[in-house]
Amino acid sequence: MSAWQLGFLFLAGLGGGLTGSVAGLASLVSYPALLAVGLPPVVANVTNTVAMLGTTAGSVAGSRPELVGQGRTLLRLSLLTGVGGAVGGALLLVTPSDTFEVIVPWLIALASLLLVVAPRLRRWAERRAESSGAGRGATPLGPLTLAAAFAVALYGGYFGAAAGVMMLALLSVAWSQSLARSNAAKNVAGGAANVVAAVVFAFVAPVNWVAVAVLGAGLLVGSRTGPAIVRRVPATPLRIAIALAGLGLAVSLWLQA
């Protein structure tokens, strides 16, 4: 890769980390960046999954205060989502590349739409938490919630974009605790799915390791510094701009496919 491509990927990683801080959609920035530097869709997807370990590390490190007291439930949830991530990763590897190229525009469009409605989901979750008097404790997750979490993790292992928003919405609905603690749980549960899928891809998929190193570094820095920066940046215009860009990318890839 040329120097400008490496610099572009690092900046995309920073943007992805910031986007993850805004709405949990880091892949909506990082995956198109990998396509832009010339990686084929499947190679870009597996490379992005491995690079997203940077976001997982940064977001979990930033969520440590909210994770206190959630260990037992999160262990159970993370084991389940880890299996889901592995299944999703395996599904990607056995899916013909032509099929993936047809599916991915619809996944990007879904991620873009979720980015637009994410604030409404969060406000609804906040009102629900307030009305239920949610505190620091968490109620056990039922079988239906666990099955839905497995499905989200499977999707995350297969593609990933918007998996964070999906998991946050699910936990916010099913878990009677504050939104901040549900978001921290989402970082761990979603991270488990991503880690397992990334390990699978690292051994058997065509990962571009140079891109992983540069993009992953940007994602790590962006996810760690994101909360402080996002407080000073208007979130709504940024969110709408990213969503429109994502929809434009989805249309472009759909036409190409």
mmCIF file of C-alpha atoms in Angstrom:
data_model
loop_
_atom_site.group_PDB
_atom_site.id
_atom_site.type_symbol
_atom_site.label_atom_id
_atom_site.label_comp_id
_atom_site.label_asym_id
_atom_site.label_seq_id
_atom_site.Cartn_x
_atom_site.Cartn_y
_atom_site.Cartn_z
ATOM 1 C CA MET A 1 0.000 0.000 0.000
ATOM 2 C CA SER A 2 1.111 3.564 -0.681
ATOM 3 C CA ALA A 3 1.754 6.132 2.026
ATOM 4 C CA TRP A 4 -1.459 8.018 1.247
ATOM 5 C CA GLN A 5 -3.504 4.826 1.511
ATOM 6 C CA LEU A 6 -1.986 4.028 4.904
ATOM 7 C CA GLY A 7 -2.632 7.570 6.100
ATOM 8 C CA PHE A 8 -6.189 7.372 4.805
ATOM 9 C CA LEU A 9 -6.792 4.113 6.690
ATOM 10 C CA PHE A 10 -5.442 5.579 9.932
ATOM 11 C CA LEU A 11 -7.725 8.606 9.602
ATOM 12 C CA ALA A 12 -10.608 6.271 8.787
ATOM 13 C CA GLY A 13 -9.786 4.360 11.967
ATOM 14 C CA LEU A 14 -9.948 7.575 13.977
ATOM 15 C CA GLY A 15 -13.272 8.381 12.368
ATOM 16 C CA GLY A 16 -14.516 4.866 12.987
ATOM 17 C CA GLY A 17 -13.606 5.087 16.656
ATOM 18 C CA LEU A 18 -15.415 8.415 16.955
ATOM 19 C CA THR A 19 -18.435 7.038 15.109
ATOM 20 C CA GLY A 20 -18.482 4.107 17.476
ATOM 21 C CA SER A 21 -18.612 6.609 20.331
ATOM 22 C CA VAL A 22 -21.542 8.399 18.709
ATOM 23 C CA ALA A 23 -23.650 5.449 17.615
ATOM 24 C CA GLY A 24 -21.790 2.137 17.760
ATOM 25 C CA LEU A 25 -21.244 1.986 14.000
ATOM 26 C CA ALA A 26 -17.470 2.067 13.583
ATOM 27 C CA SER A 27 -17.635 -0.411 10.689
ATOM 28 C CA LEU A 28 -19.748 1.990 8.680
ATOM 29 C CA VAL A 29 -16.602 4.124 8.345
ATOM 30 C CA SER A 30 -13.815 1.542 8.437
ATOM 31 C CA TYR A 31 -15.273 -1.008 5.995
ATOM 32 C CA PRO A 32 -15.875 1.509 3.155
ATOM 33 C CA ALA A 33 -12.347 2.851 3.740
ATOM 34 C CA LEU A 34 -10.924 -0.611 3.074
ATOM 35 C CA LEU A 35 -12.973 -0.824 -0.121
ATOM 36 C CA ALA A 36 -11.707 2.629 -1.119
ATOM 37 C CA VAL A 37 -8.051 1.517 -1.011
ATOM 38 C CA GLY A 38 -8.816 -1.362 -3.346
ATOM 39 C CA LEU A 39 -9.494 -4.409 -1.162
ATOM 40 C CA PRO A 40 -12.119 -6.858 -2.484
ATOM 41 C CA PRO A 41 -15.338 -6.983 -0.394
ATOM 42 C CA VAL A 42 -14.660 -10.275 1.421
ATOM 43 C CA VAL A 43 -11.004 -9.377 2.113
ATOM 44 C CA ALA A 44 -12.120 -5.942 3.328
ATOM 45 C CA ASN A 45 -14.704 -7.504 5.625
ATOM 46 C CA VAL A 46 -12.370 -10.007 7.318
ATOM 47 C CA THR A 47 -9.628 -7.374 7.571
ATOM 48 C CA ASN A 48 -12.089 -4.970 9.167
ATOM 49 C CA THR A 49 -13.216 -7.593 11.694
ATOM 50 C CA VAL A 50 -9.629 -8.188 12.853
ATOM 51 C CA ALA A 51 -8.871 -4.454 12.953
ATOM 52 C CA MET A 52 -11.973 -3.871 15.071
ATOM 53 C CA LEU A 53 -10.127 -5.486 17.977
ATOM 54 C CA GLY A 54 -8.729 -1.981 18.482
ATOM 55 C CA THR A 55 -12.223 -0.620 19.046
ATOM 56 C CA THR A 56 -13.068 -3.501 21.374
ATOM 57 C CA ALA A 57 -10.005 -2.833 23.526
ATOM 58 C CA GLY A 58 -10.585 0.911 23.641
ATOM 59 C CA SER A 59 -14.315 0.783 24.380
ATOM 60 C CA VAL A 60 -14.018 -1.876 27.090
ATOM 61 C CA ALA A 61 -11.174 0.025 28.757
ATOM 62 C CA GLY A 62 -13.307 3.161 28.759
ATOM 63 C CA SER A 63 -16.294 1.300 30.246
ATOM 64 C CA ARG A 64 -14.621 -0.172 33.334
ATOM 65 C CA PRO A 65 -16.578 1.851 35.950
ATOM 66 C CA GLU A 66 -19.919 0.717 34.490
ATOM 67 C CA LEU A 67 -18.862 -2.931 34.342
ATOM 68 C CA VAL A 68 -18.604 -3.291 38.123
ATOM 69 C CA GLY A 69 -21.017 -5.967 39.364
ATOM 70 C CA GLN A 70 -21.878 -7.359 35.933
ATOM 71 C CA GLY A 71 -19.239 -10.077 35.777
ATOM 72 C CA ARG A 72 -21.351 -13.221 36.214
ATOM 73 C CA THR A 73 -24.104 -12.254 33.764
ATOM 74 C CA LEU A 74 -21.608 -10.899 31.243
ATOM 75 C CA LEU A 75 -19.588 -14.114 31.357
ATOM 76 C CA ARG A 76 -22.662 -16.107 30.386
ATOM 77 C CA LEU A 77 -23.650 -13.596 27.715
ATOM 78 C CA SER A 78 -20.124 -13.332 26.288
ATOM 79 C CA LEU A 79 -19.758 -17.107 25.963
ATOM 80 C CA LEU A 80 -22.973 -17.146 23.951
ATOM 81 C CA THR A 81 -22.058 -14.190 21.746
ATOM 82 C CA GLY A 82 -18.585 -15.635 21.221
ATOM 83 C CA VAL A 83 -20.144 -18.763 19.740
ATOM 84 C CA GLY A 84 -22.445 -16.590 17.636
ATOM 85 C CA GLY A 85 -19.472 -14.647 16.320
ATOM 86 C CA ALA A 86 -17.700 -17.876 15.381
ATOM 87 C CA VAL A 87 -20.759 -19.164 13.525
ATOM 88 C CA GLY A 88 -21.124 -15.863 11.677
ATOM 89 C CA GLY A 89 -17.454 -15.899 10.714
ATOM 90 C CA ALA A 90 -17.695 -19.472 9.468
ATOM 91 C CA LEU A 91 -20.803 -18.552 7.472
ATOM 92 C CA LEU A 92 -18.887 -15.750 5.764
ATOM 93 C CA LEU A 93 -16.054 -18.109 4.809
ATOM 94 C CA VAL A 94 -18.388 -20.667 3.209
ATOM 95 C CA THR A 95 -20.559 -18.067 1.458
ATOM 96 C CA PRO A 96 -19.554 -17.530 -2.198
ATOM 97 C CA SER A 97 -18.040 -14.078 -2.689
ATOM 98 C CA ASP A 98 -20.691 -13.232 -5.297
ATOM 99 C CA THR A 99 -23.406 -13.896 -2.731
ATOM 100 C CA PHE A 100 -21.678 -11.685 -0.169
ATOM 101 C CA GLU A 101 -21.386 -8.855 -2.689
ATOM 102 C CA VAL A 102 -25.155 -9.037 -3.238
ATOM 103 C CA ILE A 103 -25.977 -9.119 0.481
ATOM 104 C CA VAL A 104 -23.568 -6.451 1.757
ATOM 105 C CA PRO A 105 -25.316 -3.379 0.202
ATOM 106 C CA TRP A 106 -28.479 -4.284 2.099
ATOM 107 C CA LEU A 107 -26.508 -4.729 5.320
ATOM 108 C CA ILE A 108 -24.870 -1.319 4.890
ATOM 109 C CA ALA A 109 -28.274 0.263 4.184
ATOM 110 C CA LEU A 110 -29.666 -1.341 7.352
ATOM 111 C CA ALA A 111 -26.706 -0.048 9.359
ATOM 112 C CA SER A 112 -27.208 3.458 7.967
ATOM 113 C CA LEU A 113 -30.902 3.500 8.859
ATOM 114 C CA LEU A 114 -30.152 2.232 12.357
ATOM 115 C CA LEU A 115 -27.665 5.066 12.749
ATOM 116 C CA VAL A 116 -30.485 7.554 12.088
ATOM 117 C CA VAL A 117 -32.955 5.958 14.530
ATOM 118 C CA ALA A 118 -30.369 5.106 17.213
ATOM 119 C CA PRO A 119 -31.044 8.277 19.277
ATOM 120 C CA ARG A 120 -34.750 7.451 19.407
ATOM 121 C CA LEU A 121 -33.935 3.935 20.571
ATOM 122 C CA ARG A 122 -31.701 5.351 23.281
ATOM 123 C CA ARG A 123 -34.264 7.917 24.453
ATOM 124 C CA TRP A 124 -36.888 5.203 24.608
ATOM 125 C CA ALA A 125 -34.496 3.018 26.622
ATOM 126 C CA GLU A 126 -33.768 5.912 28.997
ATOM 127 C CA ARG A 127 -37.479 6.503 29.598
ATOM 128 C CA ARG A 128 -37.966 2.796 30.196
ATOM 129 C CA ALA A 129 -35.090 2.708 32.683
ATOM 130 C CA GLU A 130 -36.470 5.744 34.541
ATOM 131 C CA SER A 131 -39.999 4.348 34.689
ATOM 132 C CA SER A 132 -38.751 1.021 36.021
ATOM 133 C CA GLY A 133 -36.524 2.696 38.623
ATOM 134 C CA ALA A 134 -33.444 0.912 37.259
ATOM 135 C CA GLY A 135 -30.385 1.105 39.397
ATOM 136 C CA ARG A 136 -27.010 -0.532 39.422
ATOM 137 C CA GLY A 137 -28.377 -4.048 39.566
ATOM 138 C CA ALA A 138 -29.261 -6.112 36.534
ATOM 139 C CA THR A 139 -32.041 -8.604 36.074
ATOM 140 C CA PRO A 140 -31.203 -12.029 34.621
ATOM 141 C CA LEU A 141 -31.428 -12.335 30.857
ATOM 142 C CA GLY A 142 -34.190 -14.670 29.689
ATOM 143 C CA PRO A 143 -34.004 -17.346 26.965
ATOM 144 C CA LEU A 144 -35.537 -15.115 24.294
ATOM 145 C CA THR A 145 -33.054 -12.343 25.021
ATOM 146 C CA LEU A 146 -30.150 -14.794 24.888
ATOM 147 C CA ALA A 147 -31.411 -16.201 21.574
ATOM 148 C CA ALA A 148 -31.666 -12.690 20.156
ATOM 149 C CA ALA A 149 -28.168 -11.871 21.433
ATOM 150 C CA PHE A 150 -26.857 -14.983 19.661
ATOM 151 C CA ALA A 151 -28.512 -13.837 16.415
ATOM 152 C CA VAL A 152 -26.982 -10.356 16.716
ATOM 153 C CA ALA A 153 -23.566 -11.890 17.406
ATOM 154 C CA LEU A 154 -23.937 -14.170 14.370
ATOM 155 C CA TYR A 155 -24.681 -11.115 12.248
ATOM 156 C CA GLY A 156 -21.693 -9.346 13.811
ATOM 157 C CA GLY A 157 -19.381 -12.216 12.920
ATOM 158 C CA TYR A 158 -20.699 -12.243 9.363
ATOM 159 C CA PHE A 159 -20.581 -8.504 8.667
ATOM 160 C CA GLY A 160 -20.565 -6.360 11.806
ATOM 161 C CA ALA A 161 -21.838 -2.891 10.891
ATOM 162 C CA ALA A 162 -24.686 -1.866 13.224
ATOM 163 C CA ALA A 163 -24.209 -4.957 15.403
ATOM 164 C CA GLY A 164 -23.326 -2.635 18.287
ATOM 165 C CA VAL A 165 -26.553 -0.644 17.917
ATOM 166 C CA MET A 166 -28.562 -3.862 17.664
ATOM 167 C CA MET A 167 -26.956 -5.286 20.807
ATOM 168 C CA LEU A 168 -27.417 -2.042 22.747
ATOM 169 C CA ALA A 169 -31.075 -1.836 21.757
ATOM 170 C CA LEU A 170 -31.606 -5.451 22.790
ATOM 171 C CA LEU A 171 -29.914 -5.107 26.182
ATOM 172 C CA SER A 172 -31.606 -1.779 26.857
ATOM 173 C CA VAL A 173 -35.000 -3.377 26.335
ATOM 174 C CA ALA A 174 -34.299 -6.612 28.191
ATOM 175 C CA TRP A 175 -32.098 -5.391 31.051
ATOM 176 C CA SER A 176 -33.473 -3.230 33.882
ATOM 177 C CA GLN A 177 -30.419 -1.085 34.529
ATOM 178 C CA SER A 178 -29.050 2.268 33.420
ATOM 179 C CA LEU A 179 -28.310 2.888 29.759
ATOM 180 C CA ALA A 180 -24.638 3.531 30.555
ATOM 181 C CA ARG A 181 -24.292 0.082 32.114
ATOM 182 C CA SER A 182 -26.172 -1.551 29.240
ATOM 183 C CA ASN A 183 -23.803 0.192 26.830
ATOM 184 C CA ALA A 184 -20.813 -1.124 28.771
ATOM 185 C CA ALA A 185 -22.311 -4.630 28.645
ATOM 186 C CA LYS A 186 -22.788 -4.190 24.896
ATOM 187 C CA ASN A 187 -19.092 -3.368 24.516
ATOM 188 C CA VAL A 188 -18.124 -6.631 26.221
ATOM 189 C CA ALA A 189 -20.749 -8.880 24.607
ATOM 190 C CA GLY A 190 -20.195 -7.464 21.139
ATOM 191 C CA GLY A 191 -16.455 -7.530 21.694
ATOM 192 C CA ALA A 192 -16.577 -11.235 22.508
ATOM 193 C CA ALA A 193 -18.295 -11.976 19.199
ATOM 194 C CA ASN A 194 -15.766 -9.840 17.353
ATOM 195 C CA VAL A 195 -12.745 -11.406 19.072
ATOM 196 C CA VAL A 196 -13.796 -14.965 18.246
ATOM 197 C CA ALA A 197 -14.601 -14.097 14.625
ATOM 198 C CA ALA A 198 -11.280 -12.253 14.338
ATOM 199 C CA VAL A 199 -9.341 -15.274 15.630
ATOM 200 C CA VAL A 200 -11.071 -17.487 13.057
ATOM 201 C CA PHE A 201 -10.270 -15.056 10.260
ATOM 202 C CA ALA A 202 -6.668 -14.634 11.407
ATOM 203 C CA PHE A 203 -5.972 -18.312 10.744
ATOM 204 C CA VAL A 204 -8.089 -19.170 7.715
ATOM 205 C CA ALA A 205 -9.133 -15.960 5.914
ATOM 206 C CA PRO A 206 -7.264 -13.640 3.500
ATOM 207 C CA VAL A 207 -6.566 -10.883 6.041
ATOM 208 C CA ASN A 208 -4.516 -7.868 4.915
ATOM 209 C CA TRP A 209 -2.269 -7.465 7.949
ATOM 210 C CA VAL A 210 -0.775 -4.123 6.943
ATOM 211 C CA ALA A 211 -4.263 -2.650 6.773
ATOM 212 C CA VAL A 212 -5.134 -4.301 10.103
ATOM 213 C CA ALA A 213 -2.174 -2.663 11.850
ATOM 214 C CA VAL A 214 -2.828 0.842 10.537
ATOM 215 C CA LEU A 215 -6.616 0.803 10.717
ATOM 216 C CA GLY A 216 -6.591 -0.943 14.109
ATOM 217 C CA ALA A 217 -4.275 1.712 15.557
ATOM 218 C CA GLY A 218 -6.621 4.453 14.397
ATOM 219 C CA LEU A 219 -9.641 2.620 15.801
ATOM 220 C CA LEU A 220 -7.933 2.188 19.169
ATOM 221 C CA VAL A 221 -7.039 5.879 19.439
ATOM 222 C CA GLY A 222 -10.455 6.992 18.188
ATOM 223 C CA SER A 223 -12.408 4.749 20.560
ATOM 224 C CA ARG A 224 -10.362 5.888 23.565
ATOM 225 C CA THR A 225 -10.492 9.610 22.792
ATOM 226 C CA GLY A 226 -13.942 9.582 21.213
ATOM 227 C CA PRO A 227 -16.076 10.338 24.282
ATOM 228 C CA ALA A 228 -14.108 13.487 25.139
ATOM 229 C CA ILE A 229 -14.186 14.783 21.548
ATOM 230 C CA VAL A 230 -17.801 13.879 20.827
ATOM 231 C CA ARG A 231 -18.937 15.983 23.794
ATOM 232 C CA ARG A 232 -17.708 19.052 21.852
ATOM 233 C CA VAL A 233 -18.984 18.077 18.392
ATOM 234 C CA PRO A 234 -22.651 18.323 17.333
ATOM 235 C CA ALA A 235 -23.680 14.688 17.113
ATOM 236 C CA THR A 236 -26.787 14.995 14.929
ATOM 237 C CA PRO A 237 -25.153 16.505 11.792
ATOM 238 C CA LEU A 238 -22.294 14.010 12.026
ATOM 239 C CA ARG A 239 -24.689 11.104 12.417
ATOM 240 C CA ILE A 240 -26.847 12.209 9.469
ATOM 241 C CA ALA A 241 -23.819 12.772 7.236
ATOM 242 C CA ILE A 242 -22.464 9.301 7.977
ATOM 243 C CA ALA A 243 -25.883 7.729 7.408
ATOM 244 C CA LEU A 244 -26.281 9.468 4.034
ATOM 245 C CA ALA A 245 -22.782 8.419 3.006
ATOM 246 C CA GLY A 246 -23.589 4.853 4.031
ATOM 247 C CA LEU A 247 -26.796 4.832 1.985
ATOM 248 C CA GLY A 248 -24.885 6.223 -0.978
ATOM 249 C CA LEU A 249 -22.291 3.481 -0.623
ATOM 250 C CA ALA A 250 -25.032 0.859 -0.370
ATOM 251 C CA VAL A 251 -26.624 2.091 -3.622
ATOM 252 C CA SER A 252 -23.233 2.153 -5.363
ATOM 253 C CA LEU A 253 -22.352 -1.385 -4.282
ATOM 254 C CA TRP A 254 -25.841 -2.612 -5.189
ATOM 255 C CA LEU A 255 -25.465 -1.207 -8.711
ATOM 256 C CA GLN A 256 -22.022 -2.808 -9.052
ATOM 257 C CA ALA A 257 -23.318 -6.176 -7.823
#
